Structures are given as structure tokens and as C-alpha cells.
Coordinates of C-alpha atoms and ligand atoms in Angstrom, one line a residue:
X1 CA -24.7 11.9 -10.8
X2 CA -25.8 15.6 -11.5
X3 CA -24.7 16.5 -15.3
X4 CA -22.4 19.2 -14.6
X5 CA -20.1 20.1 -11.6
X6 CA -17.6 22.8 -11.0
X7 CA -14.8 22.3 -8.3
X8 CA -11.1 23.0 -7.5
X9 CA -10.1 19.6 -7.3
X10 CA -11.3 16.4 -8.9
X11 CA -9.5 13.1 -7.8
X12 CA -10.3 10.4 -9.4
X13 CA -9.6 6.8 -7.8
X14 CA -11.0 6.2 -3.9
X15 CA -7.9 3.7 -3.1
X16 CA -5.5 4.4 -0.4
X17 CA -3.8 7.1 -2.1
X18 CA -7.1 8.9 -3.8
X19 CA -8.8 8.9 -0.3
X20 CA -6.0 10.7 1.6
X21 CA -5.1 13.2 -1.3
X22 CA -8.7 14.4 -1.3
X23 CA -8.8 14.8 3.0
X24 CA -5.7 16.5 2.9
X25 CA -6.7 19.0 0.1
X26 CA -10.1 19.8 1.6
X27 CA -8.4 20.3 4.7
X28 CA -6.1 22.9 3.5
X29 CA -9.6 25.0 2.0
X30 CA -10.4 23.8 -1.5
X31 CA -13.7 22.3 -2.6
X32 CA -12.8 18.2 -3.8
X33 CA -14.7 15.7 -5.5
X34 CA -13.5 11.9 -5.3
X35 CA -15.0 9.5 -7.5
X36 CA -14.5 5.9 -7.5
X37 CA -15.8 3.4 -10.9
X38 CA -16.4 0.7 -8.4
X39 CA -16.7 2.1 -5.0
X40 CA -13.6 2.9 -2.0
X41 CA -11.2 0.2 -1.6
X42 CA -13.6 -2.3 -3.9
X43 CA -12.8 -6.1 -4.3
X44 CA -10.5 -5.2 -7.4
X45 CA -8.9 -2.2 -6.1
X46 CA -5.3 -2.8 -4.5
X47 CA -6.5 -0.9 -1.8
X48 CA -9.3 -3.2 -1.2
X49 CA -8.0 -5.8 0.9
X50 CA -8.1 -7.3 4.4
X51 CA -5.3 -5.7 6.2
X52 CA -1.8 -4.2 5.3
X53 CA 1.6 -4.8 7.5
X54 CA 2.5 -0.8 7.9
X55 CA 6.3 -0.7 9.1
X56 CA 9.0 1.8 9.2
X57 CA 12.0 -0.8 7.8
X58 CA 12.7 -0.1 3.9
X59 CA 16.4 -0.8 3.3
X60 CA 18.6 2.4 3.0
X61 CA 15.7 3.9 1.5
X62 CA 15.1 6.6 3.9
X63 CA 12.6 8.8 1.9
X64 CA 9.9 5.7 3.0
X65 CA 11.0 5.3 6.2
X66 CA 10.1 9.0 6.9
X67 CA 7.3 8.9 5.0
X68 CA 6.0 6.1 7.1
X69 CA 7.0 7.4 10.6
X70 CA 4.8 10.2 9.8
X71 CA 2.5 7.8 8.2
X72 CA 1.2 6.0 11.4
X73 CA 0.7 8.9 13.8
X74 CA -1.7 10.3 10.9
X75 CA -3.4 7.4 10.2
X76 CA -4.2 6.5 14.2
X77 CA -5.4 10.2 14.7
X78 CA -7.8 9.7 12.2
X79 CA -8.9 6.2 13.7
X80 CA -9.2 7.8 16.9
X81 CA -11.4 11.1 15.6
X82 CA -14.0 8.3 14.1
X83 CA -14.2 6.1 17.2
X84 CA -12.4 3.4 15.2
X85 CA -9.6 2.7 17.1
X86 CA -9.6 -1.4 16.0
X87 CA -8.2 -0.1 12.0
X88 CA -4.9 -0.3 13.7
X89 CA -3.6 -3.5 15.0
X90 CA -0.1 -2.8 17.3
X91 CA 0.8 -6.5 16.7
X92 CA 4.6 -5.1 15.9
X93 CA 6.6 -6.4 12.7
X94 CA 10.0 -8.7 12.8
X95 CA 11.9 -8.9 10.2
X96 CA 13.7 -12.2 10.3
X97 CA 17.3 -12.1 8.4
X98 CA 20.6 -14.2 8.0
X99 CA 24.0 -13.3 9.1
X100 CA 24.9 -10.5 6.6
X101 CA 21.8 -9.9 5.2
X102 CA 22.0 -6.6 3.8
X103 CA 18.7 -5.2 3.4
X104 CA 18.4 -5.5 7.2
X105 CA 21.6 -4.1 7.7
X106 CA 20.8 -1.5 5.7
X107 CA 17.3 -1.4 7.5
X108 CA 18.6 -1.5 10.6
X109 CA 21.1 1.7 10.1
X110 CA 18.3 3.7 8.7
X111 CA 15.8 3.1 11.5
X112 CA 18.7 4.0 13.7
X113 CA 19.4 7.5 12.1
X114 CA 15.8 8.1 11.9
X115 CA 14.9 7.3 15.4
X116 CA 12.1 4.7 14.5
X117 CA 11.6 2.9 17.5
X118 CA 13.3 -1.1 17.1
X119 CA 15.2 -3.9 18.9
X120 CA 18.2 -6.6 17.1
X121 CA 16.8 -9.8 18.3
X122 CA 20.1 -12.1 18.2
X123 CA 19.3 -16.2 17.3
X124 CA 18.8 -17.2 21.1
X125 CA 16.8 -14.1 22.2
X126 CA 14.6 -14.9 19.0
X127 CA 13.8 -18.5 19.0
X128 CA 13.3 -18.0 22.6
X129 CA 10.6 -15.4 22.0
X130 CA 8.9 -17.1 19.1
X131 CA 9.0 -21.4 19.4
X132 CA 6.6 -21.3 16.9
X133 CA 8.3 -20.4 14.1
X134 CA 11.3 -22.5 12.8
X135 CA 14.0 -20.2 12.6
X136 CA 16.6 -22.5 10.5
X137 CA 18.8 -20.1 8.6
X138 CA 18.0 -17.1 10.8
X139 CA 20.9 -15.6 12.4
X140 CA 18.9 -12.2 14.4
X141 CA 15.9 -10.2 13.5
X142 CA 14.5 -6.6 14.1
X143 CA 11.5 -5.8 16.0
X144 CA 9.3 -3.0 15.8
X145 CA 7.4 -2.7 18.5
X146 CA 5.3 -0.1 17.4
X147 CA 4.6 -1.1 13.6
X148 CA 1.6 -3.5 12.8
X149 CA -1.6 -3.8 10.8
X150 CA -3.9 -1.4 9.0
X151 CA -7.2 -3.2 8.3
X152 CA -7.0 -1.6 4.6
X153 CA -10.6 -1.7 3.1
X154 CA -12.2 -0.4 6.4
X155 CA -9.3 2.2 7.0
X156 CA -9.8 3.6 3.1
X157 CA -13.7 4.0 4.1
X158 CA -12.8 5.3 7.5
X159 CA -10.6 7.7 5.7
X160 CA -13.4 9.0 2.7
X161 CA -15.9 9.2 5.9
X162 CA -13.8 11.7 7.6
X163 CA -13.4 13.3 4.1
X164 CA -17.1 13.8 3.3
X165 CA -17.7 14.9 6.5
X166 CA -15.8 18.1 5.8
X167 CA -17.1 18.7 2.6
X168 CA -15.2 16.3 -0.2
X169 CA -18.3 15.0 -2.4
X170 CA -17.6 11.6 -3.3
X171 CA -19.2 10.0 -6.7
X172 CA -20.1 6.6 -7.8
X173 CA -18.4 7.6 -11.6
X174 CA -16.0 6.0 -14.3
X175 CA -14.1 8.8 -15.2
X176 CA -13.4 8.7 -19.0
X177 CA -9.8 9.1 -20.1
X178 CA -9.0 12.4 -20.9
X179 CA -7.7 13.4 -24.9
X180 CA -4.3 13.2 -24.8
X181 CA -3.4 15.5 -27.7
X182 CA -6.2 18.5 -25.5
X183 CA -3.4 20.0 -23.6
X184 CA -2.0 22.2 -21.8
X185 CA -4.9 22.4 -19.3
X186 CA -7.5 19.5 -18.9
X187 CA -10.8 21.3 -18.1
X188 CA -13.3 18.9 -17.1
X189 CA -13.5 15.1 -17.3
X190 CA -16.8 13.0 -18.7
X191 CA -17.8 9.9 -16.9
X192 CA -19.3 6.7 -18.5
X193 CA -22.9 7.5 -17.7
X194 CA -22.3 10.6 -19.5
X195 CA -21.8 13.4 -16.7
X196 CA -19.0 15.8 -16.5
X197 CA -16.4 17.2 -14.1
X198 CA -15.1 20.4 -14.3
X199 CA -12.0 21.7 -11.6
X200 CA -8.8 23.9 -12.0
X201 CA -6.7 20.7 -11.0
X202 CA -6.9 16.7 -11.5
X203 CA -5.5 13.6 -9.7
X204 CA -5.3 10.5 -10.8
X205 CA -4.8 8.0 -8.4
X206 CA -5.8 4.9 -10.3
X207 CA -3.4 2.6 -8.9
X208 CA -3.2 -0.2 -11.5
X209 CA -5.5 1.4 -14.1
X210 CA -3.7 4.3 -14.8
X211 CA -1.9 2.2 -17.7
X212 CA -5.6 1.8 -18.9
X213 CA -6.3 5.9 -19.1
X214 CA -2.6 6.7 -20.0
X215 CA -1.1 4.0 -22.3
X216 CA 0.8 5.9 -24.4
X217 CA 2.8 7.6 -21.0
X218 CA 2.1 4.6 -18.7
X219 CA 1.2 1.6 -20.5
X220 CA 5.1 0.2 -20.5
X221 CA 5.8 2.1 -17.0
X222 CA 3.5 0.6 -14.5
X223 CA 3.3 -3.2 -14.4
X224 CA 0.2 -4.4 -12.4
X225 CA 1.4 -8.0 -10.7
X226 CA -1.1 -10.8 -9.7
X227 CA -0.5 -11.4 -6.0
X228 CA -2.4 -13.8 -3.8
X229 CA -2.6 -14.3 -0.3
X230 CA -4.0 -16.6 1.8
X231 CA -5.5 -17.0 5.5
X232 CA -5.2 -20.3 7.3
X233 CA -7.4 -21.7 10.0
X234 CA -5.1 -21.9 13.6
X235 CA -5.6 -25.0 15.6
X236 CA -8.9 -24.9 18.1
X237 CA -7.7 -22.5 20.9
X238 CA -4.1 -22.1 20.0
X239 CA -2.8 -18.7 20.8
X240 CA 0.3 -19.1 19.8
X241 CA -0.6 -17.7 16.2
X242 CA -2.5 -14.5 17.2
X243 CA -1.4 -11.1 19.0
X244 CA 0.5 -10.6 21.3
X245 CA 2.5 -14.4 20.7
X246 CA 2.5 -13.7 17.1
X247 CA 4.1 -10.5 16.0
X248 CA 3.6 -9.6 12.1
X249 CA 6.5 -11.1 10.3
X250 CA 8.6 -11.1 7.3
X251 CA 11.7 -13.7 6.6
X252 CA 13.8 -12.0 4.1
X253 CA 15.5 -14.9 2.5
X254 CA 11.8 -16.4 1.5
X255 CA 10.4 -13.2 0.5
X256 CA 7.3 -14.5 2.4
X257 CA 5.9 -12.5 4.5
X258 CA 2.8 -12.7 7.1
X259 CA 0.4 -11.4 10.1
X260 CA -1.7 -13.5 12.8
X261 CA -4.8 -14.5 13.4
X262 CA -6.3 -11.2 13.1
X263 CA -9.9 -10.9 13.9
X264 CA -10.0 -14.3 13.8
X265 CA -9.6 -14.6 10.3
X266 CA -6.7 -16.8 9.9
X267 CA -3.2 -16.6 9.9
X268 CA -2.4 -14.9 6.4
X269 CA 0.6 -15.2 4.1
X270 CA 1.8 -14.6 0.9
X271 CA 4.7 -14.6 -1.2
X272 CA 6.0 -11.3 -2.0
X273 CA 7.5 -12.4 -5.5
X274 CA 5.6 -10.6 -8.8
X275 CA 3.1 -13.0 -10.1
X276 CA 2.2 -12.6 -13.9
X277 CA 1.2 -9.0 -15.5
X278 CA -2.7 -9.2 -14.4
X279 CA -5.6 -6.6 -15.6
X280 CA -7.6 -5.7 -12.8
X281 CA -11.0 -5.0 -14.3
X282 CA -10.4 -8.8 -15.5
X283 CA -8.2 -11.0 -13.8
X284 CA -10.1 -14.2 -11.5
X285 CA -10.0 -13.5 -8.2
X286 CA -10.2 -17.3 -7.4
X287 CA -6.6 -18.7 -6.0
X288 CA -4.5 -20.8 -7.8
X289 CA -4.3 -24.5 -7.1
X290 CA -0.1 -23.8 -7.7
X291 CA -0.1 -20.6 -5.2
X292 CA -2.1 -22.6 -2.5
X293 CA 0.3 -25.6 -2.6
X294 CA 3.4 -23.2 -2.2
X295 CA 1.8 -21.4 0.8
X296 CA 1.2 -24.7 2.7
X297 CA 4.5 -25.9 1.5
X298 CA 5.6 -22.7 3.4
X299 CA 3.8 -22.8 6.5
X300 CA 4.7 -25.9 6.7
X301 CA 8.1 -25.8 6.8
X302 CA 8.0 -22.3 8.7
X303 CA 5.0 -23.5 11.1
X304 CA 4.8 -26.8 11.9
X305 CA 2.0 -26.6 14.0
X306 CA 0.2 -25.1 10.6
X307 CA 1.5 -27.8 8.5
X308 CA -2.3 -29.0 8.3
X309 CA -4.0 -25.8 8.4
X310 CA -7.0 -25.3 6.2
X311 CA -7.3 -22.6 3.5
X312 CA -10.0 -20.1 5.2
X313 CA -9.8 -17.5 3.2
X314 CA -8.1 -16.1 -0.2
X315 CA -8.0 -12.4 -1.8
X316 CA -5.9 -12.2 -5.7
X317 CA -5.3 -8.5 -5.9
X318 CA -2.6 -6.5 -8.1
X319 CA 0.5 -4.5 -7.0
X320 CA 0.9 -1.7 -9.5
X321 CA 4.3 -2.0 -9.7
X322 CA 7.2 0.7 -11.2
X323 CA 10.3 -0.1 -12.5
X324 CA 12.1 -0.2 -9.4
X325 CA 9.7 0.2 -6.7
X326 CA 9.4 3.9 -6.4
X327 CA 6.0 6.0 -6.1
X328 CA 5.1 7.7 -9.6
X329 CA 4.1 11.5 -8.4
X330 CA 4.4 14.5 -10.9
X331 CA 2.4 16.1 -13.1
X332 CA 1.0 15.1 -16.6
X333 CA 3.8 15.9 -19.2
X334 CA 1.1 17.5 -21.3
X335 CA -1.5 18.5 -18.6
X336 CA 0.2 21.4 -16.3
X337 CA -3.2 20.8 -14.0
X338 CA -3.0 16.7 -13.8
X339 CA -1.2 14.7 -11.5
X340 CA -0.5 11.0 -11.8
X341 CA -0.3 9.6 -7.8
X342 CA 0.5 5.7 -8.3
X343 CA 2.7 3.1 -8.3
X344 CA 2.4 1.7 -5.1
X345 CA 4.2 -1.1 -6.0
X346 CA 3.0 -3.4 -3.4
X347 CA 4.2 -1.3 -0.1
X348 CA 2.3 1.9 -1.3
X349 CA -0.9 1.3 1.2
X350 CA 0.7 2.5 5.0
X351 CA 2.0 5.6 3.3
X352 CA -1.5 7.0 2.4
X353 CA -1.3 10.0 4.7
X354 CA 1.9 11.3 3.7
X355 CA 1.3 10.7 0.0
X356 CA -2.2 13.0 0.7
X357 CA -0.1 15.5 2.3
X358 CA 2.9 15.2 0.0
X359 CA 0.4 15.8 -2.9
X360 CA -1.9 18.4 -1.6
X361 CA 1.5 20.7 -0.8
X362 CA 2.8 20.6 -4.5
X363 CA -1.0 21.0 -5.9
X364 CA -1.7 24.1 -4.1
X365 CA 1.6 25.7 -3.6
X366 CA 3.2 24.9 -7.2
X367 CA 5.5 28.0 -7.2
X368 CA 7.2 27.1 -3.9
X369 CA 10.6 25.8 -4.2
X370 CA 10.4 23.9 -1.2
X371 CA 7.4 22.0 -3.1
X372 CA 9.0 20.7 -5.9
X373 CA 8.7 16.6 -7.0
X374 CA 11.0 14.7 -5.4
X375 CA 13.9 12.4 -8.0
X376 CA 12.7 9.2 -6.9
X377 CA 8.8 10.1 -7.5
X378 CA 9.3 11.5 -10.7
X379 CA 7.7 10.6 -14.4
X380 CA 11.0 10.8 -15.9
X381 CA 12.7 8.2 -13.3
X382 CA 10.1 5.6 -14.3
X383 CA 12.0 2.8 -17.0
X384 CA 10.1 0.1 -19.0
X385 CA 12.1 -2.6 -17.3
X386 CA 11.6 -4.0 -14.1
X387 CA 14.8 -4.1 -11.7
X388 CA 12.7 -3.7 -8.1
X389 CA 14.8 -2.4 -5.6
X390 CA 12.2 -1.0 -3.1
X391 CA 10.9 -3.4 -0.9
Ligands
FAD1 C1 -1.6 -8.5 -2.0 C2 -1.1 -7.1 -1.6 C3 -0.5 -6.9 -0.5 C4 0.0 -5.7 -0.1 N1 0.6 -5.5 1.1 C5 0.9 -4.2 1.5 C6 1.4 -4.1 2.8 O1 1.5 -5.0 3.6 N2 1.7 -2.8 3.2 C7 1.6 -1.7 2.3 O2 1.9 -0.6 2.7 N3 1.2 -1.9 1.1 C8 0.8 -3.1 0.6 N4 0.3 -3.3 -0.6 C9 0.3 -2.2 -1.6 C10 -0.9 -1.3 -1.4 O3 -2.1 -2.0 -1.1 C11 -1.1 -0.5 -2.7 O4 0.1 0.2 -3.0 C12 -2.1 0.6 -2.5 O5 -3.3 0.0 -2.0 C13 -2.4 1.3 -3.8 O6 -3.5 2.2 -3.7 P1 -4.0 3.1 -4.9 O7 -4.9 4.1 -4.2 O8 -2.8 3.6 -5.7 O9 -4.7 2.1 -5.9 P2 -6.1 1.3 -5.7 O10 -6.4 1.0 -4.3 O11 -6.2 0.2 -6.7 O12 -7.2 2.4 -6.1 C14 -7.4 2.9 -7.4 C15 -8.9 3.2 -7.5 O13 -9.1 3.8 -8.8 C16 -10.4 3.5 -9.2 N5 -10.4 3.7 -10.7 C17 -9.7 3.2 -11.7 N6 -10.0 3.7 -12.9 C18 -11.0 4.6 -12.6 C19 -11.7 5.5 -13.5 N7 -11.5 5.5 -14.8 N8 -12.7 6.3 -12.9 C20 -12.9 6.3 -11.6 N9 -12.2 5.4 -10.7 C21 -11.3 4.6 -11.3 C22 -10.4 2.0 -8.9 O14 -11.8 1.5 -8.8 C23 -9.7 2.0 -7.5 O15 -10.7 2.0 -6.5 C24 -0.2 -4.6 -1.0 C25 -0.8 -4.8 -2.2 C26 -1.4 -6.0 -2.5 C27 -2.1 -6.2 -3.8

């Protein structure tokens, strides 16, 4: 990397969030340089996995379901612009739920008012769509028809493509942490190989590092989780476990959730529950014998026809959780020019575009009311206990 560079925007972190925020600036005019310590959407990134379900369901949390409607548009635009089409999988999502269940309720009410696109499966409609799942305990589902899969890794690298293409200048750098007693305005940042950065603004969008370069302000806010998921071999031409039988699914009362035999990869699942607090520069990305055994157990019981399934594939990744589930996006207490854009909290990844835009807006046009941080994304909203309520 060249010693010295001057721009208006430095981001640094080439996840999901990083990626978008730096298209969406240098497509409103100013000059952007992204830099990544170990490359777009890397093994160790949270960004840097297979695929990600992308849905417009979240509870009564409407904020997310807007976010995402305007998500998925954005993101097949952008799919279609690089001839990559295939980064977005229609496979639909169902959410599978008991009689009361109230975060589908709640779901369903919110996707109603928001005019997201869905059906309520009742019990007979849905065991009559999908034999292959046992549906004891289910009582009626929803179904978005036009929700599905992004295929993450490759859609982050589509995305910093499209970027460089107008102009963003993407570096192979470990950006150093900046001083924290240098405020009120960070000017430039130094990288491990002994470089520097200047620009009028920063973003850091270091998913489950940022408690790494901010430990005094982060360090007890964001809580990075060691999540694994697994793919499972289907039987020799069974199509009952790919697209269009197999819709992406989630079954509320398990908190396991899953997506077909994509690509012919394997049927994947996971459990959605926080594993233990994992460092991501660290933590072995080999599975645990305990987390394999609960999968099968679950396929099992969920998929009979699985029950004796191989193990094809694994990835171990980290959600970066908040307190509650919320994004973290507002400027640096003591840095008027740095924002902190993280805290994806294991549902972060389909909102990429609106996140870039979201952040782009309140970078550029500060003094605009209409700009200011929303409640729920703020700094001072963020706790040092975990109560999750975003799902
Ligand atoms: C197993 C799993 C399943 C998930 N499922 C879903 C899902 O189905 N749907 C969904 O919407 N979301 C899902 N998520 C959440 C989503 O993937 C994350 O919220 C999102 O990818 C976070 O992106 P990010 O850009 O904030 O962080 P990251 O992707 O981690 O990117 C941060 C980047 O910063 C870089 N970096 C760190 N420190 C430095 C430094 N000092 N200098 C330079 N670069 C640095 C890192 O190398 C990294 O590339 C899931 C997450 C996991 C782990």
C-alpha cells in the first residue's frame, strides 16, 4: 500500500455492512477507500459465509422489516448490473409457529401493515405442502414467497466489485486503532505495515472486532457469539430437500433454522441459540463434536428422511451481538468524524443496502434533521447485558 493517501471517506471493514456503506457513499460523489485486514467477506469475517436467509418477518420490529423490504430490491439490482443473477436464491422463507406464538403474530401483523408480500399456512394446508418436514407442535406458518437466500461471501465481493468500478479504492490493510484520548477529529489512520490514511470522515464497520479497536466504548457492548452451522448430504436424487420442494425455513419453538440443498451443497442448519463469547482473529473454525450431534439429533427428529445424513460441510463464524439485538450506528462519542456501523447481531447481513444508504445519508448530510440516528441504533441504547429481543 502507497505510504500516504488523502480521501473523504475511509471505511474500514469489507463485510456486509463496510462494502455497501462505501458503494453508497461513492455513489452519492465522494472519493472512498475500503480496506479489509484479511480480505471481503474472509473465512473469519461474519460476512464471510455460504449464504444468508434474507426475510422481511422480525416480530413487531418494524424499523427491520422496512429496512429489509428495501433491502432486497437493492441487493437484486445490483446482482442484475454484474450479470450475477444466481447471488439471490427465491427459494421463499416459512416460518413455522404454534398456536399463539407471538413473535409470528407479531410478525404477521407487521408484514401486513407494511405490505410485504406473505401467506398464513394453517396445519392441513402446511403438512400438505411440505411431507417432509414433521410438523408435530406446529399449528400454521407464514410464507414469504418472495424472501430467500443471499449467497453472502460472493454477494459482499459482487458488491466491492461494483464499488471499485466507480471509483472506491479498496486496500489489503489492518487499520491500527485510533488514540482514544486524540479527539475531537480523527485525521488519518496507520495500518500495520506502517501506511497511513487520511479522510475528513471514518467508518468502522468491523463487525466483531470493533470491541478489539474500541474496548474502553465497546469491549462490554458488543458480544461476538460462536455459531456453527452445518450442511448435510440429501439422499442420491431426492428433491424433496432442494428448491422449489424445500422453501427456506425457520421453526420458532426450536430456534433452529435452515435452507435447502443449495448449489448442491447440502441441506444446512443451525441453531440460532448464542454459543460462547468467541474472538474471531482466534477462535477454531473446526465444529464441535457436541454441536454436530445436536444438529443430527434435529434433523432427525425434523427430517426423517435426513436422520442419516452425512456432515458435508461446516463453517464456525461469530454473530456480533448487542445487548438486545439492535444495529450500533452513531458516531464516535469522542470523534465528531467516526462512525461505528455494527452489531449485526446475527440477522445484520440482508440489510446491507439499507445500512449503506442509511449511513451514507447521516455522513454527508449531518445538519439535516431528517438525518438524525435513529433510538434503536444509537451508542447510548447499547447495555452491557444481554436480553436479545431482535430476532
Ligand atoms: C452463522 C451466522 C449466520 C447468520 N445468518 C444470517 C442470516 O441468515 N441472515 C442475515 O441477515 N444475517 C445473518 N447473520 C448475520 C450477518 O452475517 C452479520 O450481521 C453480518 O455479516 C455482519 O457484517 P459486518 O460487515 O458488520 O461484519 P464482518 O462481516 O465481520 O466484517 C468486518 C470486517 O472488518 C475487518 N476488520 C476487522 N478489523 C479490522 C482492522 N483493524 N482493519 C481492517 N479491517 C478490519 C474484518 O476482516 C472483516 O472483514 C449470520 C451470522 C452468522 C455468523
Amino acid at each position: 500500500m502507497t505510504p500516504q493517501k488523502t480521501f473523504d471517506v475511509a471505511v474500514v471493514g469489507a463485510g456486509v455492512f463496510g462494502a455497501w456503506t462505501a458503494l453508497s457513499l461513492r455513489r452519492r460523489g465522494p472519493s472512498v477507500a475500503l480496506l479489509d485486514a484479511y480480505g471481503p467477506a474472509n473465512s473469519r469475517a461474519s460476512s464471510g459465509g455460504e449464504s444468508r436467509i434474507i426475510r422481511m418477518g422480525y416480530g413487531p420490529s418494524e424499523i427491520y422489516t422496512r429496512f429489509s423490504l428495501r433491502a432486497l430490491p437493492l441487493w437484486k439490482e445490483l446482482f442484475a448490473r454484474a450479470g450475477r443473477p444466481e447471488l439471490f436464491q427465491p427459494t421463499g422463507v416459512l416460518w413455522i409457529a404454534h398456536e399463539n406464538e407471538k413473535y409470528a403474530l407479531e410478525t404477521l401483523a407487521t408484514l401486513a401493515k407494511s405490505g410485504a408480500r406473505f401467506e398464513k399456512l394453517a396445519a392441513d394446508e402446511l403438512r400438505r405442502r411440505y411431507p417432509q418436514i414433521e410438523l408435530s407442535g406446529a399449528a400454521w406458518a407464514i410464507f414469504e414467497p418472495e424472501s430467500g437466500v443471499l449467497m453472502a461471501r460472493r454477494a459482499v465481493q459482487c458488491v466491492i466489485e461494483q464499488a471499485q468500478k466507480i471509483g472506491v479504492e479498496y486496500f489489503p490493510a489492518a487499520a491500527r486503532p485510533p488514540a482514544s484520548a486524540s479527539g475531537p477529529r480523527l485525521v488519518e489512520i496507520a495500518t500495520l505495515d506502517g501506511a497511513c490514511i487520511s479522510a475528513a470522515s471514518f467508518v468502522f464497520a468491523c463487525g466483531p472486532w470493533l470491541p478489539k479497536i474500541f474496548p474502553e466504548l465497546l469491549g462490554e457492548r458488543i458480544f461476538p457469539s460462536r455459531q456453527e452451522v452445518f450442511f448435510f448430504g440429501v439422499p442420491p436424487g431426492d428433491a424433496r430437500f432442494s428448491p422449489p420442494a424445500m422453501p427456506t425455513w425457520l421453526v420458532l419453538d426450536d430456534v433452529f433454522y435452515g435452507m435447502p440443498n443449495l448449489e448442491s451443497r447440502g441441506f444446512k442448519i443451525a441453531h440460532d441459540r448464542h454459543g460462547p463469547l468467541a474472538d474471531p482473529d482466534s477462535q477454531s473454525r473446526a465444529p464441535s463434536p457436541d454441536a454436530v450431534a445436536a444438529a443430527q439429533n434435529y434433523l432427525a427428529r425434523r427430517f426423517p428422511a435426513l436422520r442419516l445424513a452425512p456432515l458435508v460441510e461446516s463453517r464456525v463464524c461469530q454473530y456480533e451481538n448487542t445487548s438486545n439485538g439492535d444495529f450500533l450506528i452513531d458516531r464516535h462519542p469522542a470523534f465528531e468524524n467516526v462512525w461505528l456501523v455494527g452489531g449485526g447481531s446475527g440477522h445484520g447481513f440482508k440489510h446491507g443496502p439499507s445500512v449503506g444508504d442509511y449511513v451514507a445519508a447521516r455522513l454527508l448530510n449531518s445538519n439535516d434533521p431528517a438525518t438524525e440516528v435513529e433510538p434503536r441504533f444509537s451508542l447510548a441504547s447499547k447495555q452491557t447485558i444481554q436480553r436479545r429481543s431482535v430476532f
